[in-house]
PDB file of C-alpha atoms in Angstrom:
ATOM      1  CA  UNK A   1     -18.052  -2.024   0.336  1.00  0.00           C
ATOM      2  CA  UNK A   2     -14.292  -1.953  -0.252  1.00  0.00           C
ATOM      3  CA  UNK A   3     -12.706   1.339  -1.281  1.00  0.00           C
ATOM      4  CA  UNK A   4     -10.830  -0.340  -4.137  1.00  0.00           C
ATOM      5  CA  UNK A   5     -11.781  -3.527  -5.982  1.00  0.00           C
ATOM      6  CA  UNK A   6      -9.514  -5.528  -8.246  1.00  0.00           C
ATOM      7  CA  UNK A   7      -9.731  -8.850 -10.038  1.00  0.00           C
ATOM      8  CA  UNK A   8      -7.162 -10.925  -8.112  1.00  0.00           C
ATOM      9  CA  UNK A   9      -6.384 -13.130 -11.108  1.00  0.00           C
ATOM     10  CA  UNK A  10      -4.079 -14.959 -11.400  1.00  0.00           C
ATOM     11  CA  UNK A  11      -3.199 -14.005 -14.944  1.00  0.00           C
ATOM     12  CA  UNK A  12      -0.834 -16.432 -16.658  1.00  0.00           C
ATOM     13  CA  UNK A  13       0.279 -15.126 -20.044  1.00  0.00           C
ATOM     14  CA  UNK A  14       2.997 -16.052 -22.558  1.00  0.00           C
ATOM     15  CA  UNK A  15       5.933 -13.770 -23.209  1.00  0.00           C
ATOM     16  CA  UNK A  16       5.030 -11.071 -25.705  1.00  0.00           C
ATOM     17  CA  UNK A  17       1.334 -11.058 -24.829  1.00  0.00           C
ATOM     18  CA  UNK A  18      -0.707  -7.998 -23.981  1.00  0.00           C
ATOM     19  CA  UNK A  19      -2.520  -8.088 -20.647  1.00  0.00           C
ATOM     20  CA  UNK A  20      -4.942  -5.642 -19.046  1.00  0.00           C
ATOM     21  CA  UNK A  21      -5.835  -5.155 -15.393  1.00  0.00           C
ATOM     22  CA  UNK A  22      -8.902  -3.327 -14.160  1.00  0.00           C
ATOM     23  CA  UNK A  23      -9.784  -1.646 -10.921  1.00  0.00           C
ATOM     24  CA  UNK A  24     -12.811   0.229  -9.573  1.00  0.00           C
ATOM     25  CA  UNK A  25     -13.009   2.618  -6.649  1.00  0.00           C
ATOM     26  CA  UNK A  26     -16.005   3.598  -4.559  1.00  0.00           C
ATOM     27  CA  UNK A  27     -15.216   7.098  -3.300  1.00  0.00           C
ATOM     28  CA  UNK A  28     -16.016   9.730  -5.905  1.00  0.00           C
ATOM     29  CA  UNK A  29     -13.897  12.241  -3.949  1.00  0.00           C
ATOM     30  CA  UNK A  30     -10.734  10.241  -4.655  1.00  0.00           C
ATOM     31  CA  UNK A  31      -8.069  12.578  -5.885  1.00  0.00           C
ATOM     32  CA  UNK A  32      -5.160  10.637  -7.304  1.00  0.00           C
ATOM     33  CA  UNK A  33      -4.521   7.164  -8.550  1.00  0.00           C
ATOM     34  CA  UNK A  34      -1.556   4.862  -8.898  1.00  0.00           C
ATOM     35  CA  UNK A  35      -0.420   1.425  -9.919  1.00  0.00           C
ATOM     36  CA  UNK A  36       2.125  -0.188  -7.630  1.00  0.00           C
ATOM     37  CA  UNK A  37       4.090  -3.331  -8.314  1.00  0.00           C
ATOM     38  CA  UNK A  38       4.875  -5.822  -5.553  1.00  0.00           C
ATOM     39  CA  UNK A  39       7.348  -8.642  -5.991  1.00  0.00           C
ATOM     40  CA  UNK A  40       7.088 -11.741  -3.821  1.00  0.00           C
ATOM     41  CA  UNK A  41       7.829 -10.957  -0.172  1.00  0.00           C
ATOM     42  CA  UNK A  42       8.910  -7.396  -1.016  1.00  0.00           C
ATOM     43  CA  UNK A  43       7.372  -4.001  -0.375  1.00  0.00           C
ATOM     44  CA  UNK A  44       5.116  -2.312  -2.964  1.00  0.00           C
ATOM     45  CA  UNK A  45       6.876   0.107  -5.300  1.00  0.00           C
ATOM     46  CA  UNK A  46       5.336   2.760  -7.514  1.00  0.00           C
ATOM     47  CA  UNK A  47       4.938   1.624 -11.114  1.00  0.00           C
ATOM     48  CA  UNK A  48       3.151   4.708 -12.410  1.00  0.00           C
ATOM     49  CA  UNK A  49       0.697   7.409 -11.509  1.00  0.00           C
ATOM     50  CA  UNK A  50      -2.587   7.518 -13.421  1.00  0.00           C
ATOM     51  CA  UNK A  51      -3.724  10.805 -14.917  1.00  0.00           C
ATOM     52  CA  UNK A  52      -7.138  11.770 -16.243  1.00  0.00           C
ATOM     53  CA  UNK A  53      -5.790  12.114 -19.765  1.00  0.00           C
ATOM     54  CA  UNK A  54      -4.219   8.671 -19.624  1.00  0.00           C
ATOM     55  CA  UNK A  55      -0.495   8.150 -19.613  1.00  0.00           C
ATOM     56  CA  UNK A  56       2.082   5.820 -21.041  1.00  0.00           C
ATOM     57  CA  UNK A  57       5.486   4.716 -19.844  1.00  0.00           C
ATOM     58  CA  UNK A  58       7.182   2.431 -22.324  1.00  0.00           C
ATOM     59  CA  UNK A  59       5.172  -0.793 -22.510  1.00  0.00           C
ATOM     60  CA  UNK A  60       2.790   0.337 -19.766  1.00  0.00           C
ATOM     61  CA  UNK A  61      -0.359   2.409 -20.332  1.00  0.00           C
ATOM     62  CA  UNK A  62      -2.670   3.602 -17.563  1.00  0.00           C
ATOM     63  CA  UNK A  63      -6.174   4.977 -18.020  1.00  0.00           C
ATOM     64  CA  UNK A  64      -8.588   6.664 -15.645  1.00  0.00           C
ATOM     65  CA  UNK A  65     -12.330   7.062 -16.128  1.00  0.00           C
ATOM     66  CA  UNK A  66     -13.642   9.298 -13.353  1.00  0.00           C
ATOM     67  CA  UNK A  67     -17.259   9.032 -14.471  1.00  0.00           C
ATOM     68  CA  UNK A  68     -17.173   5.245 -14.130  1.00  0.00           C
ATOM     69  CA  UNK A  69     -14.674   5.303 -11.236  1.00  0.00           C
ATOM     70  CA  UNK A  70     -12.510   2.880 -13.139  1.00  0.00           C
ATOM     71  CA  UNK A  71      -8.741   2.543 -13.580  1.00  0.00           C
ATOM     72  CA  UNK A  72      -6.877   0.271 -15.960  1.00  0.00           C
ATOM     73  CA  UNK A  73      -3.318  -0.842 -16.654  1.00  0.00           C
ATOM     74  CA  UNK A  74      -2.241  -2.286 -19.984  1.00  0.00           C
ATOM     75  CA  UNK A  75       1.054  -4.110 -20.374  1.00  0.00           C
ATOM     76  CA  UNK A  76       2.239  -4.736 -23.913  1.00  0.00           C
ATOM     77  CA  UNK A  77       4.905  -7.209 -25.038  1.00  0.00           C
ATOM     78  CA  UNK A  78       5.021  -8.905 -21.618  1.00  0.00           C
ATOM     79  CA  UNK A  79       8.441  -9.853 -20.291  1.00  0.00           C
ATOM     80  CA  UNK A  80       9.309 -12.564 -17.775  1.00  0.00           C
ATOM     81  CA  UNK A  81      10.410  -9.763 -15.436  1.00  0.00           C
ATOM     82  CA  UNK A  82       6.862  -8.362 -15.417  1.00  0.00           C
ATOM     83  CA  UNK A  83       5.774 -11.298 -13.227  1.00  0.00           C
ATOM     84  CA  UNK A  84       4.578  -9.709  -9.987  1.00  0.00           C
ATOM     85  CA  UNK A  85       1.453  -8.551  -8.197  1.00  0.00           C
ATOM     86  CA  UNK A  86       0.006  -5.266  -9.438  1.00  0.00           C
ATOM     87  CA  UNK A  87      -1.787  -3.139  -6.871  1.00  0.00           C
ATOM     88  CA  UNK A  88      -4.325  -0.469  -7.717  1.00  0.00           C
ATOM     89  CA  UNK A  89      -4.022   2.434  -5.264  1.00  0.00           C
ATOM     90  CA  UNK A  90      -6.365   5.348  -4.671  1.00  0.00           C
ATOM     91  CA  UNK A  91      -5.557   8.478  -2.719  1.00  0.00           C
ATOM     92  CA  UNK A  92      -8.669   9.657  -0.877  1.00  0.00           C
ATOM     93  CA  UNK A  93      -7.072  12.919  -0.047  1.00  0.00           C
ATOM     94  CA  UNK A  94      -9.714  15.466   0.813  1.00  0.00           C
ATOM     95  CA  UNK A  95      -8.455  15.689   4.414  1.00  0.00           C
ATOM     96  CA  UNK A  96      -4.856  14.907   3.557  1.00  0.00           C
ATOM     97  CA  UNK A  97      -3.198  12.181   1.560  1.00  0.00           C
ATOM     98  CA  UNK A  98      -4.538   8.765   2.478  1.00  0.00           C
ATOM     99  CA  UNK A  99      -3.912   5.722   0.328  1.00  0.00           C
ATOM    100  CA  UNK A 100      -6.147   2.684  -0.123  1.00  0.00           C
ATOM    101  CA  UNK A 101      -5.066  -0.478  -1.900  1.00  0.00           C
ATOM    102  CA  UNK A 102      -6.838  -3.094  -3.928  1.00  0.00           C
ATOM    103  CA  UNK A 103      -6.159  -6.755  -3.204  1.00  0.00           C
ATOM    104  CA  UNK A 104      -3.709  -6.904  -6.091  1.00  0.00           C
ATOM    105  CA  UNK A 105      -3.695  -8.812  -9.369  1.00  0.00           C
ATOM    106  CA  UNK A 106      -1.146 -11.583  -9.769  1.00  0.00           C
ATOM    107  CA  UNK A 107       0.633 -11.815 -13.121  1.00  0.00           C
ATOM    108  CA  UNK A 108       2.892 -14.644 -14.230  1.00  0.00           C
ATOM    109  CA  UNK A 109       4.569 -14.350 -17.614  1.00  0.00           C
ATOM    110  CA  UNK A 110       5.421 -17.762 -19.010  1.00  0.00           C
ATOM    111  CA  UNK A 111       8.381 -18.437 -21.341  1.00  0.00           C
TER     112      UNK A 111
ATOM    113  CA  UNK B   1      18.464   9.589   1.464  1.00  0.00           C
ATOM    114  CA  UNK B   2      17.848   6.375   3.402  1.00  0.00           C
ATOM    115  CA  UNK B   3      14.226   6.114   2.296  1.00  0.00           C
ATOM    116  CA  UNK B   4      11.728   4.475   4.620  1.00  0.00           C
ATOM    117  CA  UNK B   5      13.282   2.160   7.166  1.00  0.00           C
ATOM    118  CA  UNK B   6      11.486  -0.366   9.329  1.00  0.00           C
ATOM    119  CA  UNK B   7      12.659  -2.530  12.176  1.00  0.00           C
ATOM    120  CA  UNK B   8      12.838  -5.345  12.885  1.00  0.00           C
ATOM    121  CA  UNK B   9      12.595  -7.151   9.544  1.00  0.00           C
ATOM    122  CA  UNK B  10      11.340 -10.384  11.072  1.00  0.00           C
ATOM    123  CA  UNK B  11       9.753 -11.202  14.404  1.00  0.00           C
ATOM    124  CA  UNK B  12       8.276 -14.287  16.034  1.00  0.00           C
ATOM    125  CA  UNK B  13       5.932 -13.850  18.991  1.00  0.00           C
ATOM    126  CA  UNK B  14       3.657 -16.057  21.051  1.00  0.00           C
ATOM    127  CA  UNK B  15      -0.114 -15.619  21.299  1.00  0.00           C
ATOM    128  CA  UNK B  16      -1.033 -13.089  23.963  1.00  0.00           C
ATOM    129  CA  UNK B  17       2.249 -11.225  23.794  1.00  0.00           C
ATOM    130  CA  UNK B  18       2.717  -7.609  22.794  1.00  0.00           C
ATOM    131  CA  UNK B  19       4.853  -6.315  19.931  1.00  0.00           C
ATOM    132  CA  UNK B  20       6.250  -2.937  18.872  1.00  0.00           C
ATOM    133  CA  UNK B  21       7.264  -2.214  15.292  1.00  0.00           C
ATOM    134  CA  UNK B  22       9.209   0.879  14.260  1.00  0.00           C
ATOM    135  CA  UNK B  23       9.353   3.077  11.188  1.00  0.00           C
ATOM    136  CA  UNK B  24      11.430   6.050  10.090  1.00  0.00           C
ATOM    137  CA  UNK B  25       9.878   7.962   7.194  1.00  0.00           C
ATOM    138  CA  UNK B  26      11.608   9.269   4.100  1.00  0.00           C
ATOM    139  CA  UNK B  27      13.436  12.531   4.651  1.00  0.00           C
ATOM    140  CA  UNK B  28      11.072  15.474   4.239  1.00  0.00           C
ATOM    141  CA  UNK B  29       7.906  13.441   4.804  1.00  0.00           C
ATOM    142  CA  UNK B  30       5.613  14.240   7.703  1.00  0.00           C
ATOM    143  CA  UNK B  31       3.072  11.430   7.594  1.00  0.00           C
ATOM    144  CA  UNK B  32       3.327   7.765   8.434  1.00  0.00           C
ATOM    145  CA  UNK B  33       0.655   5.216   7.598  1.00  0.00           C
ATOM    146  CA  UNK B  34       0.668   1.605   8.715  1.00  0.00           C
ATOM    147  CA  UNK B  35      -0.684  -1.308   6.715  1.00  0.00           C
ATOM    148  CA  UNK B  36      -1.211  -5.004   7.413  1.00  0.00           C
ATOM    149  CA  UNK B  37      -0.738  -7.359   4.492  1.00  0.00           C
ATOM    150  CA  UNK B  38      -1.820 -10.951   4.951  1.00  0.00           C
ATOM    151  CA  UNK B  39      -0.551 -13.575   2.546  1.00  0.00           C
ATOM    152  CA  UNK B  40      -2.233 -13.231  -0.842  1.00  0.00           C
ATOM    153  CA  UNK B  41      -4.011  -9.997   0.084  1.00  0.00           C
ATOM    154  CA  UNK B  42      -3.442  -6.341  -0.619  1.00  0.00           C
ATOM    155  CA  UNK B  43      -2.244  -4.031   2.148  1.00  0.00           C
ATOM    156  CA  UNK B  44      -5.038  -3.097   4.583  1.00  0.00           C
ATOM    157  CA  UNK B  45      -4.952   0.377   6.095  1.00  0.00           C
ATOM    158  CA  UNK B  46      -4.489   0.352   9.875  1.00  0.00           C
ATOM    159  CA  UNK B  47      -4.020   4.029  10.711  1.00  0.00           C
ATOM    160  CA  UNK B  48      -2.241   7.224   9.770  1.00  0.00           C
ATOM    161  CA  UNK B  49      -0.194   9.573  11.952  1.00  0.00           C
ATOM    162  CA  UNK B  50       0.478  13.233  11.375  1.00  0.00           C
ATOM    163  CA  UNK B  51       1.653  15.855  13.867  1.00  0.00           C
ATOM    164  CA  UNK B  52       1.961  13.110  16.482  1.00  0.00           C
ATOM    165  CA  UNK B  53      -1.753  12.335  16.298  1.00  0.00           C
ATOM    166  CA  UNK B  54      -3.781   9.540  14.790  1.00  0.00           C
ATOM    167  CA  UNK B  55      -5.705  11.158  11.944  1.00  0.00           C
ATOM    168  CA  UNK B  56      -7.442   8.284  10.235  1.00  0.00           C
ATOM    169  CA  UNK B  57      -8.082   4.699  11.259  1.00  0.00           C
ATOM    170  CA  UNK B  58      -9.065   1.624   9.334  1.00  0.00           C
ATOM    171  CA  UNK B  59     -11.161  -1.260  10.574  1.00  0.00           C
ATOM    172  CA  UNK B  60      -8.758  -2.586  13.194  1.00  0.00           C
ATOM    173  CA  UNK B  61      -9.439  -3.244  16.885  1.00  0.00           C
ATOM    174  CA  UNK B  62      -8.063  -1.172  19.734  1.00  0.00           C
ATOM    175  CA  UNK B  63      -5.363  -3.792  20.262  1.00  0.00           C
ATOM    176  CA  UNK B  64      -3.610  -1.925  17.459  1.00  0.00           C
ATOM    177  CA  UNK B  65      -2.223   1.393  18.603  1.00  0.00           C
ATOM    178  CA  UNK B  66       0.483   3.713  17.508  1.00  0.00           C
ATOM    179  CA  UNK B  67       2.578   6.717  18.166  1.00  0.00           C
ATOM    180  CA  UNK B  68       4.420   9.344  16.199  1.00  0.00           C
ATOM    181  CA  UNK B  69       7.431  11.177  17.565  1.00  0.00           C
ATOM    182  CA  UNK B  70       8.526  14.776  16.948  1.00  0.00           C
ATOM    183  CA  UNK B  71      11.080  13.546  14.386  1.00  0.00           C
ATOM    184  CA  UNK B  72       8.143  11.972  12.437  1.00  0.00           C
ATOM    185  CA  UNK B  73       9.196   8.399  13.174  1.00  0.00           C
ATOM    186  CA  UNK B  74       6.438   6.090  14.305  1.00  0.00           C
ATOM    187  CA  UNK B  75       5.691   2.951  16.252  1.00  0.00           C
ATOM    188  CA  UNK B  76       2.948   0.390  15.809  1.00  0.00           C
ATOM    189  CA  UNK B  77       1.969  -1.556  18.908  1.00  0.00           C
ATOM    190  CA  UNK B  78      -0.155  -4.677  18.918  1.00  0.00           C
ATOM    191  CA  UNK B  79      -1.363  -6.100  22.229  1.00  0.00           C
ATOM    192  CA  UNK B  80      -2.742  -9.553  23.033  1.00  0.00           C
ATOM    193  CA  UNK B  81      -1.444 -11.040  19.805  1.00  0.00           C
ATOM    194  CA  UNK B  82      -3.614 -13.512  17.929  1.00  0.00           C
ATOM    195  CA  UNK B  83      -2.539 -16.086  15.364  1.00  0.00           C
ATOM    196  CA  UNK B  84      -4.426 -14.017  12.779  1.00  0.00           C
ATOM    197  CA  UNK B  85      -2.115 -11.066  13.381  1.00  0.00           C
ATOM    198  CA  UNK B  86       0.609 -12.912  11.486  1.00  0.00           C
ATOM    199  CA  UNK B  87       1.299 -10.753   8.453  1.00  0.00           C
ATOM    200  CA  UNK B  88       3.673  -8.356   6.759  1.00  0.00           C
ATOM    201  CA  UNK B  89       3.375  -4.940   8.388  1.00  0.00           C
ATOM    202  CA  UNK B  90       4.217  -2.103   6.045  1.00  0.00           C
ATOM    203  CA  UNK B  91       4.971   1.479   6.883  1.00  0.00           C
ATOM    204  CA  UNK B  92       4.240   4.100   4.224  1.00  0.00           C
ATOM    205  CA  UNK B  93       5.716   7.581   4.252  1.00  0.00           C
ATOM    206  CA  UNK B  94       4.159  10.562   2.518  1.00  0.00           C
ATOM    207  CA  UNK B  95       3.303  14.225   2.854  1.00  0.00           C
ATOM    208  CA  UNK B  96      -0.068  14.983   4.415  1.00  0.00           C
ATOM    209  CA  UNK B  97      -0.714  17.716   1.896  1.00  0.00           C
ATOM    210  CA  UNK B  98       0.918  18.256  -1.455  1.00  0.00           C
ATOM    211  CA  UNK B  99       0.393  19.999  -4.754  1.00  0.00           C
ATOM    212  CA  UNK B 100      -0.803  17.526  -7.319  1.00  0.00           C
ATOM    213  CA  UNK B 101      -0.510  13.790  -7.088  1.00  0.00           C
ATOM    214  CA  UNK B 102       1.852  12.385  -4.522  1.00  0.00           C
ATOM    215  CA  UNK B 103       2.942   8.830  -4.000  1.00  0.00           C
ATOM    216  CA  UNK B 104       3.503   6.847  -0.834  1.00  0.00           C
ATOM    217  CA  UNK B 105       6.905   5.286  -0.246  1.00  0.00           C
ATOM    218  CA  UNK B 106       7.106   1.979   1.574  1.00  0.00           C
ATOM    219  CA  UNK B 107       9.595   0.423   3.914  1.00  0.00           C
ATOM    220  CA  UNK B 108      10.628  -3.180   3.378  1.00  0.00           C
ATOM    221  CA  UNK B 109       8.160  -4.284   6.027  1.00  0.00           C
ATOM    222  CA  UNK B 110       8.254  -6.297   9.223  1.00  0.00           C
ATOM    223  CA  UNK B 111       7.176  -9.907   8.875  1.00  0.00           C
ATOM    224  CA  UNK B 112       5.423 -10.875  12.104  1.00  0.00           C
ATOM    225  CA  UNK B 113       4.714 -14.504  12.885  1.00  0.00           C
ATOM    226  CA  UNK B 114       2.514 -15.328  15.874  1.00  0.00           C
ATOM    227  CA  UNK B 115       2.780 -18.905  17.123  1.00  0.00           C
TER     228      UNK B 115
END
């Protein structure tokens, strides 16, 4: 079983739409959680960390449900510049920080 | 702060050859992890180095080996290259232990093509 599972999409949405990505993780000892963004042929870059209480950064909202081992990312008012692959990342850090990635969800925002 | 640097950026090798990729972590970081990212896939964990030792390893054959130097920089070596080794190889820099959540910082990657 993979450490992190994501719906690969692709998601094709019009500008201004709201889109949600989901992710599940298998290791209940996972300690911290992130969403990374990866543009075509570039390296992944941190979009936001995900906290147990949920957190928001502008148009982006991340949620964590430890009981269900589930992470989500909501993007409101999608912009063309949001087109990218979004990677769910879990830090299984009980012996030191170690990061596992989902396969990524592809988003294309259409004019 | 130069961030995470990787070299070379692109490489073409022939089947059966050997390759060495290099990574310098972000200043202040002590841990380097290597990932393989095939086209259309998420990064797959190869291994992690800390204190010049391999601490964790993903599901990769022994053809993949590495090294970490006293200055925390790292090398990834792949022997007996196969066509399927063609991928983007990413180096991630982090702290092995930290208070609270910590992120991994990535280099721009080395794109390896095996022909």
